[in-house]
Amino acid sequence: MLKRCWTDEQKNAILAKNGAVLVSAAAGSGKTAVLVERVIRILTDKNTPCDVDKLLVVTFTKAAAAEMKERINARISEMLISEPENKNLQRQQLMLPSAHISTIHSFCNELIRENFYKLNMSPEFRIADENEMLILKNEVIQAVLEEKYKESSRKFLNLVEAFSSSRDDQKLISTVLTLYDFIRSHPFPQKWLDDKLKFYDDKQNLNENIFAQVLFDYARMAVTHCLQLTENSVKMIQEIERIKLAYEETLLYDKELLNELKSTLENKNWNEISRALKIIKFVALKRLVGYSDDPVKLKVIQNRKDVKEIIKNLTRLFFQSEEQCFEDLKTLRPIISELFELVKDFEERLDLAKNEKNVVDFGDLEHLTLKLLVCKTENGFEKTEIARSLSQQFEFVMVDEYQDTNEAQYILSKMISAKYKNITVVGDADQAIFTWRGANYKNILNFEKDYKDAKVVLLEENYRSTKTILNAANNVIKNNKVRKEKNLWTQNEEGSKITYYKAFDEKDESNYVVNEIKKLIEKGVNPKDICVLYRANAQSRTVEEAFLTSNISYNIVGSYAFYNRKEIKDLIAYLK
């Protein structure tokens, strides 16, 4: 079976015995091939083979699910060439098209359609698209607010005063919709709201309050960043003697102040931190003549300006005393309570509106499935008969990209694997990029706590990148405070050095990128083999302008070209 030259780590993942298995797979480590081979091993185990319809394999995308089925089918076909009479392989291949290898939403959709009557739903429901849901949400929130204004309770009016401007309720509407979308990633949204409201009842030591803890962590990271900026400035001036003589003493004093502040923050005492921030004073830099346009001088001044602004903002955050903070919590509690009630009203009204239109969204698929699997009793939440049946049906559960699962998906996978506890999860906390969508990377970090006897396999060898790229990636990701330690490596070549260009502004950055692309094209590189990555779509404008000015054709992937966006075309047409 293991004819391919698998590494020892890959073999460990493939041949791991029954039970809980965590495959912590770095980027480019061949995790898909390993997962496919593990499925094949389970299907063809000589002692206890398992039929493919008793496996639940959850992937992140439909494309990944389709690829998984194709690869499994290809492996079975390959094995049948050498064992054409193998009845087990023939049966697995016949059942493969209907195997439960899909996204979590596809699985939930199928389960809901099989049990629609238990949810008082029509079997003809459809999944609404994003624009349809946007319109429906807006209609519902407007209707809910209209009713609230008719009632005009003091609690609601206080909420409006806290969140809305004199012109409209857009800020309040945005808050309700954002909060609604966020709590949908949790298995029991209304319980989540009730639990979070209790934070405002905390009358104990402020230093142990959840809000203070968040601010302590934020302040520590902010001061650490200030120290890095200051240390960078000190390094930059070493090569220019006159700038060094003028600035070094002041910058080293800044560094001393920041280190003292960092030590105070480590104690996590609100009043001490408040006092330390109020008394911190930065002295002025010495006057330096003749270097008005020097890039080092300008960068040092900008770094120091950023540091002072960060400290100024921290001073505002910690300006009040503990007693004043508790008074604020007392004032905020009824406002937050009313906000949460508004979100609950909106959720209930939106559910009614969706039922009338016979539609659901992707979040509904998870929550409706949870309703099928869990029922509320006097003793809390208990499994339903459907949950026990599914747990009996699926002997093995496998979840890919586990770091991108949310709380609801986490509970679903745990419940379905409850009977046999044969659960394999594959992922990498270092690649978690969907926290903004409700994903919880701690699901993968806590796997060993959930399953005490879990087997852990690290796939650290990368087959895709050069040594240079991996060394850079390792040095960046090691700064993550909460992660499972691993070190990417490869047998590939060293590769070209990474070029780091520190641009003065976005235009300078874009011009540099375009000039480098020109050089590559002149060397014979195909333009189709060149890509430009940016952090946010809004950053594309200056890059596009540089391409247009240089007469270089380009294609925007995953978004619209800036000048092709409807609102921009309308504005240009109006100006013409």
XYZ file of C-alpha atoms in Angstrom:
576
model
C 0.000 0.000 0.000
C 2.815 2.417 0.903
C 4.681 2.120 -2.424
C 5.149 5.880 -2.612
C 8.241 7.087 -0.751
C 6.548 8.445 2.355
C 8.561 10.102 5.111
C 8.490 8.592 8.601
C 6.211 11.406 9.802
C 3.792 10.880 6.920
C 3.745 7.143 7.617
C 2.907 7.879 11.250
C -0.102 9.932 10.149
C -1.249 7.350 7.612
C -0.846 4.291 9.834
C -1.974 5.794 13.135
C -4.248 3.394 14.987
C -7.847 4.112 15.856
C -8.578 6.982 18.183
C -7.918 10.709 18.056
C -5.181 11.847 15.667
C -3.918 15.391 15.182
C -1.891 15.974 12.030
C -0.246 19.359 12.420
C 0.629 19.928 8.789
C 2.747 22.852 7.658
C 2.090 24.488 4.300
C 3.227 22.386 1.341
C 3.831 19.279 3.461
C 1.656 16.934 1.371
C -1.228 16.782 3.851
C -3.885 16.053 1.204
C -1.942 13.053 -0.097
C -1.482 11.855 3.493
C -5.196 12.234 4.272
C -6.122 10.299 1.117
C -3.712 7.500 2.001
C -5.085 7.374 5.543
C -8.588 6.911 4.118
C -7.296 4.099 1.889
C -5.589 2.461 4.880
C -8.856 2.502 6.839
C -10.860 1.110 3.896
C -8.400 -1.730 3.247
C -7.297 -2.635 6.773
C -6.691 -6.406 6.766
C -8.173 -6.973 10.201
C -11.013 -4.443 10.468
C -11.750 -2.823 7.100
C -14.300 -0.019 7.163
C -16.751 0.809 4.351
C -16.430 4.267 2.821
C -20.040 5.136 3.741
C -19.028 4.894 7.415
C -16.521 7.693 6.993
C -17.297 11.387 7.327
C -14.599 13.533 5.718
C -15.096 17.278 6.043
C -13.168 19.653 3.790
C -13.089 23.450 3.713
C -14.227 23.907 0.098
C -16.273 21.977 -2.464
C -13.226 21.910 -4.737
C -11.185 20.231 -1.995
C -13.960 17.646 -1.476
C -14.103 16.880 -5.203
C -10.308 16.556 -5.347
C -10.355 14.248 -2.330
C -12.897 11.921 -3.986
C -10.923 11.938 -7.226
C -7.697 11.048 -5.464
C -9.322 8.250 -3.440
C -10.906 6.871 -6.598
C -7.556 7.044 -8.416
C -5.828 5.141 -5.586
C -8.511 2.443 -5.534
C -8.275 2.091 -9.334
C -4.515 1.810 -9.048
C -4.838 -0.946 -6.437
C -7.452 -2.790 -8.518
C -4.962 -3.100 -11.366
C -2.834 -5.358 -9.202
C -5.842 -6.916 -7.399
C -8.673 -6.990 -9.978
C -10.651 -9.613 -8.013
C -10.572 -7.755 -4.720
C -14.273 -7.535 -3.743
C -13.655 -5.013 -0.983
C -11.945 -2.560 -3.338
C -14.714 -3.011 -5.896
C -17.367 -2.296 -3.259
C -15.577 0.803 -1.970
C -15.294 2.204 -5.488
C -18.992 1.598 -6.131
C -19.968 3.384 -2.902
C -17.501 6.251 -3.307
C -19.791 8.602 -5.322
C -22.283 8.683 -2.434
C -19.632 8.836 0.321
C -19.847 11.654 2.854
C -16.836 13.608 1.632
C -17.974 17.212 1.557
C -17.904 20.633 3.165
C -19.577 20.966 6.550
C -22.344 23.018 4.928
C -23.053 20.352 2.312
C -23.262 17.725 5.049
C -25.604 19.905 7.133
C -27.747 20.684 4.094
C -28.224 16.989 3.364
C -29.061 16.167 6.985
C -31.615 18.997 7.219
C -33.348 17.899 4.004
C -33.628 14.378 5.385
C -35.184 15.673 8.629
C -36.983 18.843 7.499
C -40.254 17.783 9.164
C -38.595 17.724 12.590
C -37.703 21.388 12.129
C -41.153 22.394 10.855
C -39.583 23.327 7.529
C -40.600 22.844 3.938
C -38.448 20.325 2.056
C -38.238 22.852 -0.784
C -36.157 25.403 1.122
C -33.268 26.998 -0.730
C -30.039 28.705 0.286
C -30.322 32.464 -0.206
C -27.449 34.286 -1.882
C -25.492 37.031 -0.148
C -27.294 39.965 -1.800
C -30.732 38.535 -1.023
C -29.787 38.126 2.645
C -28.397 41.659 2.748
C -31.700 43.089 1.535
C -33.733 40.891 3.898
C -31.599 41.830 6.904
C -31.998 45.511 6.129
C -35.780 45.189 5.823
C -36.028 43.325 9.127
C -33.792 45.662 11.138
C -35.746 48.664 9.854
C -39.018 47.021 10.900
C -37.648 46.123 14.350
C -36.381 49.674 14.944
C -39.682 51.152 13.806
C -41.523 49.096 16.435
C -38.982 50.044 19.096
C -39.422 53.726 18.323
C -43.192 53.361 18.648
C -42.728 51.860 22.103
C -40.058 54.476 22.971
C -38.951 52.785 26.171
C -36.337 54.654 28.208
C -33.867 51.744 27.835
C -34.154 51.806 24.047
C -33.827 55.584 23.826
C -30.688 55.414 25.968
C -29.308 52.815 23.563
C -30.102 55.050 20.589
C -28.424 57.981 22.297
C -25.307 55.887 22.925
C -24.979 54.454 19.405
C -26.757 56.730 16.934
C -25.995 60.164 15.570
C -28.515 62.965 15.205
C -28.860 62.194 11.493
C -29.618 58.469 11.364
C -29.373 55.085 13.099
C -26.719 53.671 10.786
C -24.179 53.134 13.567
C -26.706 51.249 15.680
C -27.842 49.192 12.673
C -24.248 48.343 11.788
C -23.563 47.295 15.406
C -26.608 45.001 15.523
C -25.806 43.370 12.170
C -22.121 42.908 13.029
C -22.929 41.409 16.413
C -25.561 39.125 14.869
C -23.094 37.842 12.259
C -20.450 37.288 14.932
C -22.591 35.289 17.354
C -23.707 33.001 14.518
C -20.333 31.275 14.671
C -21.221 30.146 18.203
C -23.384 27.061 18.746
C -25.894 28.788 21.046
C -25.904 32.494 20.151
C -28.468 33.697 22.696
C -26.670 31.867 25.513
C -23.450 33.533 24.366
C -25.098 36.957 24.735
C -26.412 36.092 28.211
C -22.976 34.907 29.315
C -21.235 38.031 28.026
C -23.723 40.330 29.775
C -22.493 38.886 33.079
C -19.119 40.567 32.477
C -20.807 43.869 33.297
C -21.914 42.526 36.698
C -18.326 42.015 37.862
C -17.868 44.044 41.047
C -14.606 42.397 42.100
C -11.039 43.596 41.625
C -10.830 45.515 38.316
C -7.439 43.945 37.611
C -9.184 40.569 37.187
C -12.039 41.934 35.062
C -12.137 40.568 31.503
C -12.159 44.069 29.956
C -9.125 45.133 31.990
C -7.309 41.939 30.957
C -7.920 42.742 27.286
C -6.609 46.291 27.796
C -3.556 45.021 29.686
C -2.680 42.698 26.780
C -3.291 45.428 24.223
C -1.143 47.924 26.151
C 1.684 45.403 26.500
C 1.701 44.736 22.744
C 1.525 48.484 22.011
C 4.491 49.290 24.271
C 6.470 46.371 22.815
C 5.818 47.841 19.358
C 6.993 51.264 20.607
C 10.206 49.667 21.866
C 10.783 48.025 18.486
C 10.297 51.347 16.690
C 12.725 53.060 19.078
C 15.327 50.294 18.780
C 15.030 50.467 14.974
C 15.651 54.224 15.143
C 18.748 53.710 17.300
C 20.125 51.206 14.762
C 19.381 53.495 11.815
C 21.364 56.466 13.151
C 24.547 54.512 13.862
C 25.918 55.011 10.352
C 25.450 58.806 10.214
C 27.628 60.429 12.887
C 25.924 63.864 13.085
C 22.438 62.358 13.376
C 23.747 59.917 15.964
C 25.263 62.728 18.054
C 22.035 64.721 17.904
C 19.487 61.952 18.517
C 21.047 58.949 20.266
C 20.894 60.252 23.857
C 17.199 61.153 23.532
C 16.291 57.884 21.854
C 18.066 55.861 24.540
C 16.150 57.842 27.166
C 12.916 56.995 25.302
C 13.918 53.360 25.410
C 14.489 53.567 29.175
C 11.053 55.154 29.709
C 9.355 52.482 27.607
C 11.112 49.633 29.407
C 9.953 51.038 32.749
C 6.410 51.264 31.407
C 6.607 47.692 30.111
C 7.670 46.493 33.591
C 4.707 48.297 35.138
C 2.370 46.642 32.647
C 3.651 43.205 33.621
C 2.172 43.731 37.112
C -1.322 44.196 35.638
C -2.377 46.770 38.212
C -4.795 49.327 36.772
C -3.994 52.245 39.090
C -0.219 51.730 38.765
C -0.452 51.689 34.973
C -2.691 54.767 34.995
C -0.179 56.696 37.142
C 2.809 55.564 35.048
C 1.180 56.752 31.809
C 0.176 60.121 33.267
C 3.721 61.009 34.361
C 5.618 59.811 31.279
C 7.266 62.754 29.496
C 9.191 62.740 26.223
C 11.948 65.348 25.846
C 12.387 67.145 22.518
C 14.963 65.968 19.996
C 17.957 68.255 19.542
C 17.845 70.576 16.544
C 19.692 69.175 13.538
C 20.600 71.578 10.705
C 21.352 70.524 7.143
C 19.496 67.193 7.076
C 15.974 68.358 6.245
C 15.441 65.788 3.471
C 17.576 62.977 4.866
C 15.501 59.748 4.771
C 17.048 58.428 8.013
C 16.234 61.610 9.891
C 12.697 61.666 8.494
C 12.129 58.011 9.420
C 13.448 58.497 12.981
C 11.187 61.525 13.468
C 8.190 59.581 12.121
C 8.952 56.588 14.366
C 9.108 58.859 17.404
C 5.913 60.618 16.392
C 4.195 57.187 16.144
C 5.518 56.193 19.581
C 4.260 59.383 21.213
C 0.845 58.977 19.575
C 0.543 55.371 20.814
C 1.450 56.404 24.382
C -1.015 59.296 24.162
C -3.789 56.882 23.170
C -2.865 54.478 25.989
C -3.016 57.366 28.459
C -6.584 58.047 27.330
C -7.502 54.375 27.799
C -6.137 54.219 31.352
C -7.013 57.772 32.388
C -9.781 56.833 34.832
C -9.334 55.260 38.257
C -10.641 51.785 39.186
C -13.645 53.354 40.918
C -14.565 55.386 37.834
C -14.237 52.276 35.639
C -16.678 50.362 37.842
C -19.111 53.274 37.588
C -18.800 53.115 33.796
C -19.560 49.381 33.835
C -22.622 50.080 35.971
C -23.786 52.746 33.477
C -23.083 50.537 30.462
C -24.858 47.424 31.729
C -28.467 48.490 30.895
C -27.315 49.845 27.504
C -25.548 46.611 26.572
C -28.483 44.606 27.903
C -30.836 46.540 25.609
C -28.429 46.072 22.683
C -28.382 42.302 23.251
C -32.193 42.237 23.467
C -32.345 44.140 20.186
C -30.049 41.557 18.560
C -32.284 38.755 19.891
C -35.411 40.495 18.536
C -33.700 40.950 15.196
C -32.649 37.287 15.089
C -36.188 36.072 15.836
C -37.768 38.400 13.276
C -35.197 37.469 10.651
C -35.896 33.766 11.218
C -39.608 34.423 10.658
C -38.862 36.377 7.479
C -36.638 33.569 6.172
C -39.336 31.001 6.951
C -41.896 33.039 4.999
C -39.571 33.117 1.992
C -38.525 29.494 2.554
C -34.816 30.372 2.549
C -31.835 29.745 4.821
C -28.270 31.059 4.860
C -25.046 29.157 5.498
C -25.082 29.994 9.204
C -28.579 28.502 9.439
C -27.310 25.187 8.087
C -25.031 24.753 11.096
C -27.591 25.929 13.666
C -30.452 23.909 12.221
C -28.213 20.843 12.315
C -27.429 21.569 15.959
C -31.190 21.719 16.653
C -31.446 18.237 15.181
C -28.584 16.935 17.301
C -29.106 18.753 20.602
C -32.162 19.430 22.751
C -32.417 21.676 25.789
C -33.504 20.006 29.045
C -33.670 20.981 32.707
C -30.151 19.579 33.085
C -28.748 21.562 30.154
C -28.206 20.303 26.611
C -28.521 16.626 25.692
C -28.023 14.595 22.505
C -31.050 13.670 20.424
C -31.747 10.304 18.852
C -30.452 11.659 15.525
C -27.151 12.565 17.176
C -26.801 9.071 18.612
C -27.690 7.562 15.235
C -25.066 9.630 13.395
C -22.470 8.785 15.997
C -23.290 5.110 15.431
C -23.215 5.497 11.635
C -19.811 7.166 11.257
C -16.972 5.062 12.598
C -14.363 7.580 11.442
C -14.545 11.370 11.256
C -11.882 13.417 9.493
C -11.747 17.211 9.412
C -9.413 19.134 7.124
C -8.310 22.749 7.835
C -9.344 22.291 11.463
C -7.829 25.650 12.445
C -10.602 27.362 10.443
C -13.543 25.682 12.199
C -15.859 27.773 14.356
C -17.459 26.840 17.682
C -20.601 25.410 16.064
C -18.592 23.218 13.669
C -16.360 22.131 16.546
C -19.364 20.838 18.509
C -20.797 19.092 15.432
C -17.587 17.160 14.777
C -17.220 16.274 18.453
C -20.779 14.975 18.741
C -20.671 12.898 15.564
C -17.396 11.248 16.622
C -18.586 10.693 20.224
C -19.237 6.926 20.041
C -16.073 5.586 18.388
C -13.855 8.607 19.090
C -12.019 7.908 15.841
C -11.433 11.496 14.827
C -8.569 12.749 12.671
C -8.055 16.484 12.310
C -5.590 18.074 9.926
C -4.530 21.684 10.065
C -2.076 24.274 11.216
C -2.766 27.096 13.687
C -0.073 29.144 11.927
C -2.276 29.203 8.811
C -5.446 30.410 10.578
C -6.816 33.288 8.478
C -10.569 33.202 9.069
C -10.941 34.479 12.636
C -12.752 37.498 11.141
C -15.421 35.043 9.992
C -15.824 33.424 13.401
C -13.212 30.657 13.070
C -11.451 29.714 16.304
C -7.855 28.563 15.819
C -7.834 27.437 19.470
C -9.919 24.421 18.393
C -6.765 22.853 16.972
C -4.542 24.047 19.828
C -6.919 22.514 22.397
C -7.323 19.190 20.567
C -4.955 17.381 22.941
C -6.953 18.668 25.926
C -10.202 17.422 24.377
C -8.674 14.011 23.589
C -6.145 13.097 26.268
C -4.770 10.082 24.391
C -4.514 11.832 21.022
C -1.645 10.900 18.738
C 0.101 13.994 17.387
C 2.037 13.970 14.113
C 4.032 16.970 12.875
C 4.491 17.320 9.119
C 7.252 19.907 8.881
C 8.945 19.071 5.590
C 7.866 21.401 2.788
C 7.944 20.235 -0.846
C 6.882 23.521 -2.411
C 9.249 26.312 -1.380
C 12.956 27.125 -1.192
C 15.044 27.187 1.986
C 15.152 30.988 1.897
C 11.377 31.322 1.872
C 10.945 28.805 4.692
C 13.597 30.454 6.873
C 11.803 33.770 6.459
C 8.426 32.170 7.235
C 9.819 30.485 10.353
C 11.306 33.749 11.619
C 8.022 35.585 11.168
C 5.647 32.974 12.567
C 7.778 32.191 15.629
C 6.638 35.543 17.051
C 3.108 34.173 17.481
C 2.595 33.785 21.217
C 0.042 30.961 21.051
C 1.032 28.183 18.651
C 2.189 24.573 18.426
C 5.945 24.664 18.025
C 7.253 23.416 14.690
C 9.947 24.324 12.199
C 9.416 24.186 8.446
C 12.292 22.750 6.410
C 12.928 21.475 2.916
C 15.368 19.539 0.795
C 14.789 22.001 -2.038
C 17.456 24.460 -3.181
C 18.480 27.553 -1.219
C 16.674 29.873 -3.620
C 17.011 33.575 -4.327
C 17.386 36.025 -1.483
C 14.321 37.973 -0.436
C 14.452 41.637 -1.386
C 13.116 44.023 1.230
C 12.334 47.539 0.068
C 11.258 50.161 2.586
C 9.101 52.598 0.616
C 8.430 56.203 1.667
C 4.741 56.001 0.735
C 2.256 53.982 -1.347
C 3.259 55.679 -4.628
C 6.933 54.978 -4.068
C 6.012 51.377 -3.232
C 3.949 50.955 -6.428
C 6.630 52.528 -8.625
C 9.235 50.187 -7.164
C 7.006 47.150 -7.849
C 6.398 48.221 -11.461
C 10.085 48.909 -12.100
C 11.012 45.462 -10.782
C 8.368 43.886 -13.031
C 9.812 45.757 -16.037
C 13.233 44.287 -15.268
C 11.776 40.769 -15.076
C 9.933 41.168 -18.383
C 13.112 42.467 -20.046
C 14.872 39.319 -18.835
C 12.271 37.206 -20.639
C 9.944 36.344 -17.734
C 6.372 35.770 -18.918
C 4.099 38.482 -17.425
C 1.572 35.724 -16.619
C 4.118 34.272 -14.180
C 4.235 37.486 -12.129
C 1.776 38.371 -9.387
C 1.441 41.278 -6.966
C -0.078 40.539 -3.561
C -1.553 43.209 -1.320
C -3.220 43.120 2.086
C -6.516 44.845 1.214
C -8.387 45.575 -2.014
C -8.196 49.309 -1.286
C -4.432 49.137 -1.870
C -4.880 48.155 -5.514
C -5.507 51.720 -6.747
C -1.936 53.043 -6.581
C -0.571 49.782 -8.040
C -3.053 49.995 -10.917
C -2.161 53.636 -11.555
C 1.519 52.684 -11.800
C 0.694 49.883 -14.260
C -1.458 52.192 -16.390
C 1.220 54.900 -16.450
C 3.837 52.324 -17.494
C 1.496 50.789 -20.098
C 1.667 47.337 -18.472
C -1.466 45.217 -18.857
C -2.752 43.500 -15.722
C -5.629 41.453 -14.388
C -7.249 41.806 -10.940
C -8.074 38.435 -9.342
C -10.868 38.085 -6.775
C -12.061 41.681 -7.077
C -12.748 44.431 -9.587
C -10.102 46.685 -11.082
C -10.360 50.011 -9.252
C -11.389 51.994 -12.306
C -13.909 49.331 -13.344
C -15.835 49.500 -10.083
C -19.356 50.793 -10.578
C -19.082 53.695 -8.131
C -15.787 54.860 -9.681
C -17.129 54.632 -13.241
C -20.222 56.602 -12.172
C -18.060 59.292 -10.587
C -15.779 59.563 -13.622
C -18.814 59.767 -15.936
C -20.256 62.546 -13.752
C -16.971 64.511 -13.811
C -16.791 64.205 -17.598
